[in-house]
Short mmCIF file of C-alpha atoms in Angstrom, two decimals:
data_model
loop_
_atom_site.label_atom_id
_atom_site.label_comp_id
_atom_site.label_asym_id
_atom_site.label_seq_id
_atom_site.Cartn_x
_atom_site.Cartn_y
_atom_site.Cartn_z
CA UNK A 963 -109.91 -15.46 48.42
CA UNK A 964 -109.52 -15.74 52.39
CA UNK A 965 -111.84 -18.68 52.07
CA UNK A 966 -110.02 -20.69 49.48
CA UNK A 967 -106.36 -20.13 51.40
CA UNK A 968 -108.09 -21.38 54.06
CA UNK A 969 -109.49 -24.33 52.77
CA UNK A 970 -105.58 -24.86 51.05
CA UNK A 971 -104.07 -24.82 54.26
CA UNK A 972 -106.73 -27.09 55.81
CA UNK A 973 -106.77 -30.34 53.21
CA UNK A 974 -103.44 -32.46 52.05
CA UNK A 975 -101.63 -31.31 49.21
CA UNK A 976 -102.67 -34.67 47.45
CA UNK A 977 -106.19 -33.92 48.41
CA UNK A 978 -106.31 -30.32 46.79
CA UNK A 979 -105.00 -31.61 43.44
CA UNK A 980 -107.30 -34.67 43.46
CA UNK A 981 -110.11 -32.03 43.70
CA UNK A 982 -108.83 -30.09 41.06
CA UNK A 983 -108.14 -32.80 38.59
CA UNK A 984 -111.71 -33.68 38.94
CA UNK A 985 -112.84 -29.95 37.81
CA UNK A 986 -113.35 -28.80 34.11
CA UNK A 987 -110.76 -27.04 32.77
CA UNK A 988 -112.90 -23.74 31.82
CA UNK A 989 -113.31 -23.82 35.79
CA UNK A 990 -109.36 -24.73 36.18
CA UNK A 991 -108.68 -21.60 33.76
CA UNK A 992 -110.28 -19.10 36.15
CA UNK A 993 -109.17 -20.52 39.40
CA UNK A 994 -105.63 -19.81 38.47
CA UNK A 995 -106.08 -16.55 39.93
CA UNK A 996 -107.20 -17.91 43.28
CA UNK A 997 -103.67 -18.48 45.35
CA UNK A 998 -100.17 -18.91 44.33
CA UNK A 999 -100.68 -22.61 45.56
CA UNK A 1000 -103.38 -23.06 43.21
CA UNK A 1001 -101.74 -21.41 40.32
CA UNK A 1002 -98.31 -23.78 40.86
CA UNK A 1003 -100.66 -26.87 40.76
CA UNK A 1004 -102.65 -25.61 37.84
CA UNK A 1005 -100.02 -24.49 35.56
CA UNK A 1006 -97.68 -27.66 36.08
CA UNK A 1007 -97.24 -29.61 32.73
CA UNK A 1008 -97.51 -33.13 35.27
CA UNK A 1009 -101.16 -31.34 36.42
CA UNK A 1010 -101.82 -29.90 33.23
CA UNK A 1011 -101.45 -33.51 31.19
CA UNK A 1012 -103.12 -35.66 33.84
CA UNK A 1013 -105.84 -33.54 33.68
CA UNK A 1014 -106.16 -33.86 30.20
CA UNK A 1015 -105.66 -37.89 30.01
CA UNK A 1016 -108.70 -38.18 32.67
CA UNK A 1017 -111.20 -35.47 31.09
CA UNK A 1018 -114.81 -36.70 29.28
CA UNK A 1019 -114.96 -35.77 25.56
CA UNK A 1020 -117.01 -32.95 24.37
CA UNK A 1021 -118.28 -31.91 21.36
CA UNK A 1022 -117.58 -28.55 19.86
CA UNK A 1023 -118.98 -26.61 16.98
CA UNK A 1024 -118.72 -23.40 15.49
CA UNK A 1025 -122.80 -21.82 14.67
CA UNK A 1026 -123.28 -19.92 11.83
CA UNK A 1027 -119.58 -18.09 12.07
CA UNK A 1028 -120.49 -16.29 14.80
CA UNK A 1029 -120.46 -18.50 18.02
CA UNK A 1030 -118.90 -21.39 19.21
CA UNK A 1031 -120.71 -24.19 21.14
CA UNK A 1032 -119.48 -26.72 23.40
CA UNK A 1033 -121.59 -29.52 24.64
CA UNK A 1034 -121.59 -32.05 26.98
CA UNK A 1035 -123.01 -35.06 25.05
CA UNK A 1036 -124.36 -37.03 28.05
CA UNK A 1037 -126.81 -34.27 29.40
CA UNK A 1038 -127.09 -31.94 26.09
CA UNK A 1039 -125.81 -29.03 28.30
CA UNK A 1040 -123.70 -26.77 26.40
CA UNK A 1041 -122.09 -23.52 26.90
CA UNK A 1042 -121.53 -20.88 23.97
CA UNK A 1043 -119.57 -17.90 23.45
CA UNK A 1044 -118.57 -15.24 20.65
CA UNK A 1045 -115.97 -16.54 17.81
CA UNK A 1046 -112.63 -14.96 18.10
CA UNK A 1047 -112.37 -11.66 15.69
CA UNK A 1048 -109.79 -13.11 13.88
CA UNK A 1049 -111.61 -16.24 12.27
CA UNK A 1050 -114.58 -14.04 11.62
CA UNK A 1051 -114.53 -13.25 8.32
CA UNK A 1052 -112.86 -13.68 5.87
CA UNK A 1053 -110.88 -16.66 8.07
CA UNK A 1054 -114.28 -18.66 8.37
CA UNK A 1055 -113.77 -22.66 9.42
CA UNK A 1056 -113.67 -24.73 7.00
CA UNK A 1057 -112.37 -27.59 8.88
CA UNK A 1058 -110.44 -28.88 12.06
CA UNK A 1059 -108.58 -31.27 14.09
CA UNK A 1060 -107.94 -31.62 17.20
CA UNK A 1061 -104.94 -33.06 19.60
CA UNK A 1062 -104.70 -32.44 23.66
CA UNK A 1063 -107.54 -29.64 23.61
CA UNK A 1064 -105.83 -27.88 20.54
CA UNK A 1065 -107.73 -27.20 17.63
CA UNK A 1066 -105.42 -27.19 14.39
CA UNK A 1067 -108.20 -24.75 12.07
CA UNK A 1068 -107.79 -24.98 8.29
CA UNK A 1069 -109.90 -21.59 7.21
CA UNK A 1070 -111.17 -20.76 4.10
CA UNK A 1071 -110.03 -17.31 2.89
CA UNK A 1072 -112.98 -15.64 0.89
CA UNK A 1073 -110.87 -12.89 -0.69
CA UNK A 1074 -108.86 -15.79 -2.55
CA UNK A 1075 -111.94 -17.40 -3.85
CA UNK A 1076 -111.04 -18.54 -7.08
CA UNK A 1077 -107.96 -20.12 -6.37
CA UNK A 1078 -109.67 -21.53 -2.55
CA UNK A 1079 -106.46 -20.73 -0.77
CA UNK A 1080 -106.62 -21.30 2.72
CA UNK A 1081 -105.21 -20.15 6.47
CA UNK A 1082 -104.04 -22.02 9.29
CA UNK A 1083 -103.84 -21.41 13.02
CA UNK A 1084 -103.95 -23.31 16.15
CA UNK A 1085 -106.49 -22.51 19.26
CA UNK A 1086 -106.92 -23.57 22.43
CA UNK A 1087 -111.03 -22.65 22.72
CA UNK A 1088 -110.47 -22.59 26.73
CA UNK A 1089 -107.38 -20.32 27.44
CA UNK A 1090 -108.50 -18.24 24.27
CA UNK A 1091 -104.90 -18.13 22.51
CA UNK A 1092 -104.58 -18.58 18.68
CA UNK A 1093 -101.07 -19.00 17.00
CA UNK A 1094 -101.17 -18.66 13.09
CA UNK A 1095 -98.53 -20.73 10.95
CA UNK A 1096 -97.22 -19.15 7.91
CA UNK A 1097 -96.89 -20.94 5.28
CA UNK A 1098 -93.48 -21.68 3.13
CA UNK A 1099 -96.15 -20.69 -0.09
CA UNK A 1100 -99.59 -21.13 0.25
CA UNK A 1101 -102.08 -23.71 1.90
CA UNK A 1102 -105.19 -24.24 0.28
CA UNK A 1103 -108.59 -25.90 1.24
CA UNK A 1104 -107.50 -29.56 -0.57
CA UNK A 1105 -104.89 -30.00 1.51
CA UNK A 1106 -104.66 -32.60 4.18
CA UNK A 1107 -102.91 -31.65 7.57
CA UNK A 1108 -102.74 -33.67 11.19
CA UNK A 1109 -101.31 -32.24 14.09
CA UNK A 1110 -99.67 -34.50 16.93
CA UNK A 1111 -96.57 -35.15 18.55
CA UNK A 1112 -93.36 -37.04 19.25
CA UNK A 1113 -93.80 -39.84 21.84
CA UNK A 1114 -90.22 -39.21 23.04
CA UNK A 1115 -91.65 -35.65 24.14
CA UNK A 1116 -95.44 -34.86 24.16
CA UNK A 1117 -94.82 -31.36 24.33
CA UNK A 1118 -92.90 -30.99 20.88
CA UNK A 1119 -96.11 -30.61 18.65
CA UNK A 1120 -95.85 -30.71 15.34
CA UNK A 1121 -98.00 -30.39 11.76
CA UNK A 1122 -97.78 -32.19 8.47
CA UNK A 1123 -99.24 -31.63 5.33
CA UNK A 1124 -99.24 -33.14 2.38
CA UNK A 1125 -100.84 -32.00 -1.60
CA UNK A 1126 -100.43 -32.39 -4.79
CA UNK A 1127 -99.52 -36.16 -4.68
CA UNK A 1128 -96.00 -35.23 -4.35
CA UNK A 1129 -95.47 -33.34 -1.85
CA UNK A 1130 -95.29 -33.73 1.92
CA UNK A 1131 -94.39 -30.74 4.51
CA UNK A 1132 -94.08 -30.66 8.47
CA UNK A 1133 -93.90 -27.92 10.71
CA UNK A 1134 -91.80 -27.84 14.20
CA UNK A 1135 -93.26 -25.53 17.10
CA UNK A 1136 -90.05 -25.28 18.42
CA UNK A 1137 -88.50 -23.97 15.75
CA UNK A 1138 -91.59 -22.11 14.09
CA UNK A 1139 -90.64 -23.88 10.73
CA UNK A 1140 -91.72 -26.19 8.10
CA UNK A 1141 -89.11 -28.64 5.74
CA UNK A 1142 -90.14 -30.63 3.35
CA UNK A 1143 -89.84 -34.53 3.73
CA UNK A 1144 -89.26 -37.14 1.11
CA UNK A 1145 -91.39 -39.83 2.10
CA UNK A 1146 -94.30 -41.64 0.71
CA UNK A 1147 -97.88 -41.33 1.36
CA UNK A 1148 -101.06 -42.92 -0.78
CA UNK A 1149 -104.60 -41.35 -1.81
CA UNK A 1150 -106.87 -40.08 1.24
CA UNK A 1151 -110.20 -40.96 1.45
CA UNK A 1152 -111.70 -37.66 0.52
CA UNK A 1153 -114.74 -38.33 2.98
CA UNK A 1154 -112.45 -38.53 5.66
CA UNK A 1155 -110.40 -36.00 7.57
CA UNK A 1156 -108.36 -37.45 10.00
CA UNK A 1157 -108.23 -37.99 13.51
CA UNK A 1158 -105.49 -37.76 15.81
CA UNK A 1159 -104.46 -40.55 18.58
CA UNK A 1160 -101.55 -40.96 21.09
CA UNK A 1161 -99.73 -38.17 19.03
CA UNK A 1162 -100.17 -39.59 15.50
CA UNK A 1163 -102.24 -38.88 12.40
CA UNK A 1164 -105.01 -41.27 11.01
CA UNK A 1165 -106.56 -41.30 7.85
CA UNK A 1166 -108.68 -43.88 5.35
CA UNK A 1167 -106.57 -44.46 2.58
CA UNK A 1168 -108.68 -44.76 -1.31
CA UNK A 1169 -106.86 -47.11 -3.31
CA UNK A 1170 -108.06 -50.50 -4.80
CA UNK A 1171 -108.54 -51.56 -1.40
CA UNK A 1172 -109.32 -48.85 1.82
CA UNK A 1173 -106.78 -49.18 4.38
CA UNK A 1174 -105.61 -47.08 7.91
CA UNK A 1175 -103.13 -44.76 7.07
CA UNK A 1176 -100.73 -43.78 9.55
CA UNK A 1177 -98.67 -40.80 9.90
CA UNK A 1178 -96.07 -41.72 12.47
CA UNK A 1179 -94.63 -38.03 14.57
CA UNK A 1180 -91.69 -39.46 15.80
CA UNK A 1181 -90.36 -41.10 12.91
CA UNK A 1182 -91.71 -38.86 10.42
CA UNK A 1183 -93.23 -41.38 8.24
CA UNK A 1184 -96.55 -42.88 6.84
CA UNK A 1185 -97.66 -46.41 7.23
CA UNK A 1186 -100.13 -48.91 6.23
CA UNK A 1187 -101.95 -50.04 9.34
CA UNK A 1188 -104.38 -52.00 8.63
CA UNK A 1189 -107.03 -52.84 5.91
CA UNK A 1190 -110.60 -51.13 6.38
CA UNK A 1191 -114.06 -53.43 6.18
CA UNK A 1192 -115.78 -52.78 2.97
CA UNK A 1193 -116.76 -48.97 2.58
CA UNK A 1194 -119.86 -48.10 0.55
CA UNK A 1195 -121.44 -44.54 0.89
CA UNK A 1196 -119.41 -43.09 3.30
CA UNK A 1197 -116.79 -44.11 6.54
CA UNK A 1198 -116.04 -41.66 9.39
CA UNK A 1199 -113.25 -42.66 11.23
CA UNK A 1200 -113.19 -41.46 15.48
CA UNK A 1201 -110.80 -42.28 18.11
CA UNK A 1202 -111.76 -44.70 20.65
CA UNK A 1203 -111.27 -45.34 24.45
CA UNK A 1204 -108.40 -43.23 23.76
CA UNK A 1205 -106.03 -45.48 22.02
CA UNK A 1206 -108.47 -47.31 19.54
CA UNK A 1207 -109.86 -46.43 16.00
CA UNK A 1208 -113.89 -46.49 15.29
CA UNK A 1209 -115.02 -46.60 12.30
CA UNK A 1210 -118.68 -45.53 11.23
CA UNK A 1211 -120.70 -46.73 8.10
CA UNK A 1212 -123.89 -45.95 6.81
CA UNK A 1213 -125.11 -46.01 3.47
CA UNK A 1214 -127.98 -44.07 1.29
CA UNK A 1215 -131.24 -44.81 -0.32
CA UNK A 1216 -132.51 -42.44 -2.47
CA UNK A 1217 -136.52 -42.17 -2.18
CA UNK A 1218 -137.98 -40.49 -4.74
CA UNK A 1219 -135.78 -36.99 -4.45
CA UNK A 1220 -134.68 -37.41 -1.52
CA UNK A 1221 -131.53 -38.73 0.56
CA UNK A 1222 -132.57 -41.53 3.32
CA UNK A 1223 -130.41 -43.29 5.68
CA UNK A 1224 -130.01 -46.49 5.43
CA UNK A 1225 -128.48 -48.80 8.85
CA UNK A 1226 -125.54 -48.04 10.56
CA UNK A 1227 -122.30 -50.18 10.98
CA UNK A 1228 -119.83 -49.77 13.88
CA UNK A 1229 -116.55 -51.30 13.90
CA UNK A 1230 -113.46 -50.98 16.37
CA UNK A 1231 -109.70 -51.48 16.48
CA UNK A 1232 -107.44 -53.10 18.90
CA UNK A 1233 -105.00 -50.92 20.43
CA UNK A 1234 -102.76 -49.01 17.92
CA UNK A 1235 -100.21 -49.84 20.06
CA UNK A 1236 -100.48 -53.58 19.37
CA UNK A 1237 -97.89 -55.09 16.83
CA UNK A 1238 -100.78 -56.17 14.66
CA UNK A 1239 -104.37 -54.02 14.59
CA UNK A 1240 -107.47 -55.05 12.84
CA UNK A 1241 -111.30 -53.77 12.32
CA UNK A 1242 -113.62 -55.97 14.68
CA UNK A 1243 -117.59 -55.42 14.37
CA UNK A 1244 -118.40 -53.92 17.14
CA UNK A 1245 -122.79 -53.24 16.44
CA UNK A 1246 -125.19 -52.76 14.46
CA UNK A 1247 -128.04 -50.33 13.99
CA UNK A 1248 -131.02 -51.58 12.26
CA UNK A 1249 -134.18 -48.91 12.89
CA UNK A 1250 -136.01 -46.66 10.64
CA UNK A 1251 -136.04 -42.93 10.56
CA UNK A 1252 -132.07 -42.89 11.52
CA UNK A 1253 -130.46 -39.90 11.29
CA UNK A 1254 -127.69 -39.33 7.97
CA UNK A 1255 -124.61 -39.42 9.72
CA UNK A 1256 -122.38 -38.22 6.61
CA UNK A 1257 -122.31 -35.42 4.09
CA UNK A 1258 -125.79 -34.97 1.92
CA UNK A 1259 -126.94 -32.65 0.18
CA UNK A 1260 -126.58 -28.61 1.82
CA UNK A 1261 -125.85 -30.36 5.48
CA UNK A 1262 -122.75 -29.95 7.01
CA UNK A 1263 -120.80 -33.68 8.14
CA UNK A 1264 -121.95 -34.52 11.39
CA UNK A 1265 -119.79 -35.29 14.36
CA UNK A 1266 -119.94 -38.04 16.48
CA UNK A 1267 -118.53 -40.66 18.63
CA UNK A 1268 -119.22 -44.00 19.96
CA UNK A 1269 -120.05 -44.35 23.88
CA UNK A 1270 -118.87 -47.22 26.10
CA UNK A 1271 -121.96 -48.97 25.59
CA UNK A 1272 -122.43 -49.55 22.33
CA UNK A 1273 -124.09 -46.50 21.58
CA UNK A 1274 -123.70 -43.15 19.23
CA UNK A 1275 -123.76 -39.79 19.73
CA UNK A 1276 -124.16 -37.72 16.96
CA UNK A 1277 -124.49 -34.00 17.09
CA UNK A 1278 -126.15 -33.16 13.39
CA UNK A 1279 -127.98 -31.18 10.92
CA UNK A 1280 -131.41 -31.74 9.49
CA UNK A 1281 -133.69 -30.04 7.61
CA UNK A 1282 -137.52 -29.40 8.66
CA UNK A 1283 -140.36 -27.86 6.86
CA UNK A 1284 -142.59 -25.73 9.11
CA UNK A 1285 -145.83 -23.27 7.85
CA UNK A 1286 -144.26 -23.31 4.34
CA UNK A 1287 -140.72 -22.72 4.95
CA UNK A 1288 -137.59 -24.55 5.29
CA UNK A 1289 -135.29 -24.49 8.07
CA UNK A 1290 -131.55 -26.20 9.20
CA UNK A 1291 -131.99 -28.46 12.77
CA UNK A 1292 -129.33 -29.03 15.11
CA UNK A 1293 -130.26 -32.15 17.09
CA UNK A 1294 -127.92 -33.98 19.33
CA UNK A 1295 -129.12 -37.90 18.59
CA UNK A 1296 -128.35 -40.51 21.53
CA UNK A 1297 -128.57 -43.61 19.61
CA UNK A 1298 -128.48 -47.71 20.40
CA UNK A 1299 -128.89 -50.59 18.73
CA UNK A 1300 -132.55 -50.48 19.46
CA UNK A 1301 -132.37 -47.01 17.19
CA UNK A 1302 -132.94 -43.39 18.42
CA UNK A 1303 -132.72 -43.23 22.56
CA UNK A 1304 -133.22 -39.67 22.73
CA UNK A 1305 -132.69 -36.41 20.47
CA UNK A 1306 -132.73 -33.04 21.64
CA UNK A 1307 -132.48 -29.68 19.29
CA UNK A 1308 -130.42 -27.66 19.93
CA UNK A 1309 -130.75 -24.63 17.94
CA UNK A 1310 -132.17 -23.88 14.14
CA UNK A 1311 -131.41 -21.61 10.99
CA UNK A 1312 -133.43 -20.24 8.18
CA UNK A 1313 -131.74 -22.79 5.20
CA UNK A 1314 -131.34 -20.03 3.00
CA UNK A 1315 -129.15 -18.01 4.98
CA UNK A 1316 -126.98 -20.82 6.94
CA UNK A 1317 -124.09 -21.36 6.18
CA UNK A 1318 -121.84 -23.54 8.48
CA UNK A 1319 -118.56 -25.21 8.27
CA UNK A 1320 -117.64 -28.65 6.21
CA UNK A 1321 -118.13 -30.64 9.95
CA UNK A 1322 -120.84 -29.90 11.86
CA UNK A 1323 -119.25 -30.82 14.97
CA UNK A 1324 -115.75 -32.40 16.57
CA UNK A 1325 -115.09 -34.64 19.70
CA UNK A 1326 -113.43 -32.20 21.44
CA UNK A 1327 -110.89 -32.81 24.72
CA UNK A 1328 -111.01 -29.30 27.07
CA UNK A 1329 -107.59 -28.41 28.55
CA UNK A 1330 -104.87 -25.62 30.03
CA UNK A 1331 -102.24 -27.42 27.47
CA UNK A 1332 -100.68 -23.97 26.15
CA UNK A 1333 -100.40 -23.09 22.29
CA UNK A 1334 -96.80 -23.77 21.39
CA UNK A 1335 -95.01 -20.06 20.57
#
């Protein structure tokens, strides 16, 4: 303690917060405690968001219910530590999204398992704090929901949902409510979840044609964006640089019984912010023995994003065969357009007993940003 006032009292102001911003927020989280100095840089919304808009993505993933990893995808070093009580069963994941380090966690609810309802809550996996969101009547596991935020004020978070075709619902943190809205929305892409960018919900829309679908915070609205390339198999949508869309495609061949991945296809807006966005090939993959980087089979979907230089990451699940039995791989896949760069596993399961969420794994943003009350 004497040691860190000391080094305070020796360096700029400037200096001590350029330090800081340059130090992970799990780190950030503890050092609070340090000085007061510390703690007023720390806990500033200015300090708290710039450290957030200049952090490296991570990947996060919740292992067999019980522990959740966090990994850095350029070295494979990841950290682990026990799932919060509360999403233990019978809140297990069933699937997330996240916005500013805040996870928005759709859980399945096992003692409503005929009718699949579901539960919702929103966690910050560094400062440990969980806020649940009632419902106005029930959520279930077909739902889709986004979380972002009004551009006029990043701090006034909100969540929409929409089901049923008809309706559409968003939620206020501020006033810890939900009203309906009467707007229009299309068919989602059931392989796709969403991702969130600069505040605002994304989706693949499935009608005769696959377009961007945009829910818009600030305005409260959905909009056509921009038409998708052609989709076959499968298209995960990721955000990009920050401010762009990806958009990954890979198809399947079936040989003999069995699923095998075919080459991959990445594409790439312009910035969302521009008055007119469009897909632009960005690479292709053409190597055997890539990994399936979408749903098959038992395998939970894979997450992944694309690196600056035109390469993947892709933290998935495999199955392996070893002295007569069967078991589930986690491998983290570094891949180029030359094919596989590097893989590294990362932990494995018995098949029988695994179970695991419906994503394997989320690009993931660490940071102090509080859960709204």
């Amino acid at each position: 303690m004497a040691f860190s006032k000391r080094v305070y009292r020796s360096l700029p102001f400037e200096l001590v917060e350029e330090i800081l911003k340059k130090t992970p927020a799990e780190s950030l989280n503890r050092f609070k405690s340090t000085c007061k100095q510390w703690y007023g840089i720390i806990t500033s919304k200015r300090f708290m968001y710039n450290h957030l808009d200049h952090s490296p993505e991570r990947f996060i993933r919740i292992d067999d219910h019980k522990t959740v990893q966090i990994m850095d995808p350029m070295t494979g070093i990841f950290s682990d530590s026990p799932v919060p009580d509360v999403f233990r069963s019978p809140h297990s994941f069933a699937s997330m999204v996240h916005c500013d380090g805040l996870m928005l966690c759709i859980c399945s609810d096992s003692s409503y398992e005929r009718t699949r309802e579901a539960n919702l809550a929103v966690w910050n996996p560094v400062t440990k704090k969980i806020k649940w969101i009632e419902p106005l009547d029930s959520y279930y596991e077909t739902d889709y929901f986004g979380i972002g935020y009004d551009n006029t004020c990043r701090e006034n978070y909100k969540i929409v949902r929409f089901f049923d075709d008809t309706e559409c619902e968003i939620y206020e943190f501020k006033s810890d409510s939900w009203r309906t809205l009467d707007t229009k929305y299309w068919d989602v892409y059931t392989q796709c979840r969403g991702v969130s960018v600069k505040g605002n919900m994304y989706w693949i829309a499935d009608t005769k044609e696959k377009f961007i679908l945009r829910f818009d915070f600030s305005m409260e609205t959905f909009k056509n964006v921009c038409v998708c390339p052609p989709i076959g198999c499968t298209g995960r949508l990721g955000c990009f640089s920050g401010d762009r869309l990806s958009l990954l495609l890979q198809d399947t061949d079936f040989g003999g019984e069995e699923e095998v991945s075919t080459d991959i296809a990445v594409w790439l807006t312009n910035k969302l912010s521009d008055e007119v966005v469009s897909f632009t090939k960005h690479f292709n993959v053409t190597s055997p023995h890539l990994p399936l980087l979408q749903c098959h089979g038992d395998m939970a979907r894979p997450g992944y994003f694309i690196g600056d230089h035109k390469n993947i990451l892709a933290w998935c699940e495999g199955e392996v065969e070893e002295d007569d039995k069967w078991y589930t791989c986690i491998t983290l896949y570094q891949i180029d357009q030359c094919g596989i760069r590097k893989q590294i596993e990362t932990g494995r399961h018995r098949s029988f007993r695994y179970l695991d969420p419906f994503i394997c794994s989320y690009v993931y943003v660490p940071s102090l940003i509080p859960v709204p009350e």
